[in-house]
């Protein structure tokens, strides 16, 4: 069938596609409008909002989902800014001026974040928070330039005051909320099966609940005690949370505490013993909150990088770098652990042991690279048919073992034949364009009623594999 033979979409289908293409713009409009209305609700008289989440959320959306940053997406954001201001009684002039400042900040941050890799955008590297700080400062400064023009017009202030106040306010908003927008992921919703529920681990629960409890108590202490240092009371507990929780969870916790602190100070719930309505006081407080938020974010990013490095080291120890199969030692440990589990004590077990026929001859005739491709091909063939939870290990130069739980001898034989057939029929591509084929032999050890040991299963499978090779005359 040629392209011109393909059926053309109907008018109804085209209309549906157009509506689906408009969905991202609707999402952007809804998110920005909701965030604007929340920010306006926190606005003290005569000042910008105590918390303005709209710009950070919009920047986070566009950075994480570039397909939203289309002309339609930007247009939806502009419409949301305008609708929110007009709906709350702002004049058209004020609305347009404030919207221009918001857009300049978001556009500057978007251009700068486009130069970073995905790991830095998700705050997974030690320097990610530094990049976050620098980009937030640049985007805030761009908004400050607009503020220098707007402040004399709207608030009867000086251009310098407008620049400083807008810069500080936008910087705080980006530092507090942008990490949430960049890192937050939806929780897994697969709880239909009983065995998918996480185990109730009391020590783990306590390790996560304790820093949260300390954080709540420190926030209450800020409210009860007050004074100039009250807003720093939660700092130690925030650092504790950063050591325990992921980057995304730490970002959410930091945002909640920072927002609560800013709103509590602006409404008088936390008394600092000073005039918090003065311009210099407002800027000082907001800078202090931003710096307090940076510390746990940086700790969480460093911890995430450390965990990734540990995971990489662990994989280097337990997994074969060429085929990603478990090493001989790791396979033996996993097999012993599986056999000791109560759920496998009365379950049929099988162990398959594969061997590539004549691998040394392949290496000698076609080169070791061809032999490596054969090993990778056998590993891929095995994974194609492996049930979930079954282990694949590389025990020697060309020996692969598979432990099958709750598998009868007949099922193990059928699975082994499928894997062997796929491997035997898959040609290996040579560098000169030619193809060669390799074959594999398999030995099977199966028992219907444990207990047994991994060593016994392996010895039985090795005997079966040697017999299979003898039958082939190898």
JSON list of N, CA and C in Angstrom, two decimals, residues 162-194:
[
{"chain": "A", "resi": 162, "resn": "UNK", "atom": "N", "xyz": [12.45, 48.98, 42.87]},
{"chain": "A", "resi": 162, "resn": "UNK", "atom": "CA", "xyz": [11.73, 48.02, 42.04]},
{"chain": "A", "resi": 162, "resn": "UNK", "atom": "C", "xyz": [12.63, 46.89, 41.58]},
{"chain": "A", "resi": 163, "resn": "UNK", "atom": "N", "xyz": [13.84, 47.23, 41.14]},
{"chain": "A", "resi": 163, "resn": "UNK", "atom": "CA", "xyz": [14.76, 46.19, 40.69]},
{"chain": "A", "resi": 163, "resn": "UNK", "atom": "C", "xyz": [15.10, 45.23, 41.84]},
{"chain": "A", "resi": 164, "resn": "UNK", "atom": "N", "xyz": [15.47, 45.78, 42.99]},
{"chain": "A", "resi": 164, "resn": "UNK", "atom": "CA", "xyz": [15.87, 44.93, 44.12]},
{"chain": "A", "resi": 164, "resn": "UNK", "atom": "C", "xyz": [14.72, 44.07, 44.61]},
{"chain": "A", "resi": 165, "resn": "UNK", "atom": "N", "xyz": [13.55, 44.67, 44.76]},
{"chain": "A", "resi": 165, "resn": "UNK", "atom": "CA", "xyz": [12.43, 43.93, 45.34]},
{"chain": "A", "resi": 165, "resn": "UNK", "atom": "C", "xyz": [11.95, 42.85, 44.39]},
{"chain": "A", "resi": 166, "resn": "UNK", "atom": "N", "xyz": [11.83, 43.16, 43.10]},
{"chain": "A", "resi": 166, "resn": "UNK", "atom": "CA", "xyz": [11.39, 42.14, 42.14]},
{"chain": "A", "resi": 166, "resn": "UNK", "atom": "C", "xyz": [12.42, 41.03, 42.02]},
{"chain": "A", "resi": 167, "resn": "UNK", "atom": "N", "xyz": [13.69, 41.39, 42.00]},
{"chain": "A", "resi": 167, "resn": "UNK", "atom": "CA", "xyz": [14.73, 40.37, 41.88]},
{"chain": "A", "resi": 167, "resn": "UNK", "atom": "C", "xyz": [14.71, 39.43, 43.06]},
{"chain": "A", "resi": 168, "resn": "UNK", "atom": "N", "xyz": [14.65, 40.00, 44.27]},
{"chain": "A", "resi": 168, "resn": "UNK", "atom": "CA", "xyz": [14.65, 39.17, 45.48]},
{"chain": "A", "resi": 168, "resn": "UNK", "atom": "C", "xyz": [13.41, 38.28, 45.51]},
{"chain": "A", "resi": 169, "resn": "UNK", "atom": "N", "xyz": [12.25, 38.85, 45.22]},
{"chain": "A", "resi": 169, "resn": "UNK", "atom": "CA", "xyz": [11.00, 38.09, 45.28]},
{"chain": "A", "resi": 169, "resn": "UNK", "atom": "C", "xyz": [11.00, 36.94, 44.29]},
{"chain": "A", "resi": 170, "resn": "UNK", "atom": "N", "xyz": [11.39, 37.21, 43.04]},
{"chain": "A", "resi": 170, "resn": "UNK", "atom": "CA", "xyz": [11.41, 36.14, 42.04]},
{"chain": "A", "resi": 170, "resn": "UNK", "atom": "C", "xyz": [12.46, 35.09, 42.38]},
{"chain": "A", "resi": 171, "resn": "UNK", "atom": "N", "xyz": [13.62, 35.52, 42.90]},
{"chain": "A", "resi": 171, "resn": "UNK", "atom": "CA", "xyz": [14.66, 34.57, 43.27]},
{"chain": "A", "resi": 171, "resn": "UNK", "atom": "C", "xyz": [14.15, 33.60, 44.32]},
{"chain": "A", "resi": 172, "resn": "UNK", "atom": "N", "xyz": [13.48, 34.13, 45.32]},
{"chain": "A", "resi": 172, "resn": "UNK", "atom": "CA", "xyz": [12.95, 33.26, 46.39]},
{"chain": "A", "resi": 172, "resn": "UNK", "atom": "C", "xyz": [11.91, 32.29, 45.82]},
{"chain": "A", "resi": 173, "resn": "UNK", "atom": "N", "xyz": [11.01, 32.79, 44.99]},
{"chain": "A", "resi": 173, "resn": "UNK", "atom": "CA", "xyz": [9.97, 31.93, 44.43]},
{"chain": "A", "resi": 173, "resn": "UNK", "atom": "C", "xyz": [10.56, 30.80, 43.60]},
{"chain": "A", "resi": 174, "resn": "UNK", "atom": "N", "xyz": [11.58, 31.11, 42.80]},
{"chain": "A", "resi": 174, "resn": "UNK", "atom": "CA", "xyz": [12.22, 30.06, 42.00]},
{"chain": "A", "resi": 174, "resn": "UNK", "atom": "C", "xyz": [12.95, 29.06, 42.88]},
{"chain": "A", "resi": 175, "resn": "UNK", "atom": "N", "xyz": [13.69, 29.53, 43.85]},
{"chain": "A", "resi": 175, "resn": "UNK", "atom": "CA", "xyz": [14.45, 28.62, 44.71]},
{"chain": "A", "resi": 175, "resn": "UNK", "atom": "C", "xyz": [13.53, 27.70, 45.50]},
{"chain": "A", "resi": 176, "resn": "UNK", "atom": "N", "xyz": [12.40, 28.23, 45.95]},
{"chain": "A", "resi": 176, "resn": "UNK", "atom": "CA", "xyz": [11.51, 27.47, 46.81]},
{"chain": "A", "resi": 176, "resn": "UNK", "atom": "C", "xyz": [10.68, 26.46, 46.02]},
{"chain": "A", "resi": 177, "resn": "UNK", "atom": "N", "xyz": [10.17, 26.86, 44.85]},
{"chain": "A", "resi": 177, "resn": "UNK", "atom": "CA", "xyz": [9.19, 26.03, 44.16]},
{"chain": "A", "resi": 177, "resn": "UNK", "atom": "C", "xyz": [9.72, 25.32, 42.92]},
{"chain": "A", "resi": 178, "resn": "UNK", "atom": "N", "xyz": [10.69, 25.91, 42.23]},
{"chain": "A", "resi": 178, "resn": "UNK", "atom": "CA", "xyz": [11.17, 25.29, 41.00]},
{"chain": "A", "resi": 178, "resn": "UNK", "atom": "C", "xyz": [11.70, 23.86, 41.22]},
{"chain": "A", "resi": 179, "resn": "UNK", "atom": "N", "xyz": [12.42, 23.57, 42.31]},
{"chain": "A", "resi": 179, "resn": "UNK", "atom": "CA", "xyz": [12.84, 22.18, 42.53]},
{"chain": "A", "resi": 179, "resn": "UNK", "atom": "C", "xyz": [11.69, 21.20, 42.59]},
{"chain": "A", "resi": 180, "resn": "UNK", "atom": "N", "xyz": [10.54, 21.62, 43.12]},
{"chain": "A", "resi": 180, "resn": "UNK", "atom": "CA", "xyz": [9.37, 20.74, 43.15]},
{"chain": "A", "resi": 180, "resn": "UNK", "atom": "C", "xyz": [8.89, 20.46, 41.74]},
{"chain": "A", "resi": 181, "resn": "UNK", "atom": "N", "xyz": [8.80, 21.52, 40.94]},
{"chain": "A", "resi": 181, "resn": "UNK", "atom": "CA", "xyz": [8.31, 21.35, 39.57]},
{"chain": "A", "resi": 181, "resn": "UNK", "atom": "C", "xyz": [9.26, 20.51, 38.72]},
{"chain": "A", "resi": 182, "resn": "UNK", "atom": "N", "xyz": [10.55, 20.56, 39.02]},
{"chain": "A", "resi": 182, "resn": "UNK", "atom": "CA", "xyz": [11.53, 19.82, 38.22]},
{"chain": "A", "resi": 182, "resn": "UNK", "atom": "C", "xyz": [11.67, 18.36, 38.63]},
{"chain": "A", "resi": 183, "resn": "UNK", "atom": "N", "xyz": [11.37, 18.04, 39.87]},
{"chain": "A", "resi": 183, "resn": "UNK", "atom": "CA", "xyz": [11.68, 16.69, 40.37]},
{"chain": "A", "resi": 183, "resn": "UNK", "atom": "C", "xyz": [10.48, 15.86, 40.76]},
{"chain": "A", "resi": 184, "resn": "UNK", "atom": "N", "xyz": [9.32, 16.46, 40.98]},
{"chain": "A", "resi": 184, "resn": "UNK", "atom": "CA", "xyz": [8.19, 15.70, 41.52]},
{"chain": "A", "resi": 184, "resn": "UNK", "atom": "C", "xyz": [7.70, 14.69, 40.50]},
{"chain": "A", "resi": 185, "resn": "UNK", "atom": "N", "xyz": [7.49, 13.47, 40.96]},
{"chain": "A", "resi": 185, "resn": "UNK", "atom": "CA", "xyz": [6.96, 12.39, 40.12]},
{"chain": "A", "resi": 185, "resn": "UNK", "atom": "C", "xyz": [5.71, 11.84, 40.76]},
{"chain": "A", "resi": 186, "resn": "UNK", "atom": "N", "xyz": [4.83, 11.29, 39.92]},
{"chain": "A", "resi": 186, "resn": "UNK", "atom": "CA", "xyz": [3.59, 10.71, 40.43]},
{"chain": "A", "resi": 186, "resn": "UNK", "atom": "C", "xyz": [3.89, 9.41, 41.15]},
{"chain": "A", "resi": 187, "resn": "UNK", "atom": "N", "xyz": [3.29, 9.15, 42.31]},
{"chain": "A", "resi": 187, "resn": "UNK", "atom": "CA", "xyz": [3.51, 7.89, 43.02]},
{"chain": "A", "resi": 187, "resn": "UNK", "atom": "C", "xyz": [2.91, 6.73, 42.26]},
{"chain": "A", "resi": 188, "resn": "UNK", "atom": "N", "xyz": [3.54, 5.57, 42.43]},
{"chain": "A", "resi": 188, "resn": "UNK", "atom": "CA", "xyz": [3.03, 4.36, 41.76]},
{"chain": "A", "resi": 188, "resn": "UNK", "atom": "C", "xyz": [1.64, 4.03, 42.26]},
{"chain": "A", "resi": 189, "resn": "UNK", "atom": "N", "xyz": [0.79, 3.62, 41.33]},
{"chain": "A", "resi": 189, "resn": "UNK", "atom": "CA", "xyz": [-0.60, 3.35, 41.69]},
{"chain": "A", "resi": 189, "resn": "UNK", "atom": "C", "xyz": [-0.97, 1.89, 41.49]},
{"chain": "A", "resi": 190, "resn": "UNK", "atom": "N", "xyz": [0.04, 1.02, 41.47]},
{"chain": "A", "resi": 190, "resn": "UNK", "atom": "CA", "xyz": [-0.23, -0.41, 41.24]},
{"chain": "A", "resi": 190, "resn": "UNK", "atom": "C", "xyz": [-0.37, -1.13, 42.57]},
{"chain": "A", "resi": 191, "resn": "UNK", "atom": "N", "xyz": [-1.53, -1.01, 43.17]},
{"chain": "A", "resi": 191, "resn": "UNK", "atom": "CA", "xyz": [-1.75, -1.68, 44.45]},
{"chain": "A", "resi": 191, "resn": "UNK", "atom": "C", "xyz": [-2.91, -2.68, 44.35]},
{"chain": "A", "resi": 192, "resn": "UNK", "atom": "N", "xyz": [-3.19, -3.16, 43.13]},
{"chain": "A", "resi": 192, "resn": "UNK", "atom": "CA", "xyz": [-4.34, -4.05, 42.97]},
{"chain": "A", "resi": 192, "resn": "UNK", "atom": "C", "xyz": [-4.07, -5.43, 43.54]},
{"chain": "A", "resi": 193, "resn": "UNK", "atom": "N", "xyz": [-2.86, -5.93, 43.32]},
{"chain": "A", "resi": 193, "resn": "UNK", "atom": "CA", "xyz": [-2.53, -7.27, 43.81]},
{"chain": "A", "resi": 193, "resn": "UNK", "atom": "C", "xyz": [-2.02, -7.20, 45.24]},
{"chain": "A", "resi": 194, "resn": "UNK", "atom": "N", "xyz": [-2.34, -8.21, 46.04]},
{"chain": "A", "resi": 194, "resn": "UNK", "atom": "CA", "xyz": [-1.97, -8.18, 47.45]},
{"chain": "A", "resi": 194, "resn": "UNK", "atom": "C", "xyz": [-0.47, -8.16, 47.63]}
]
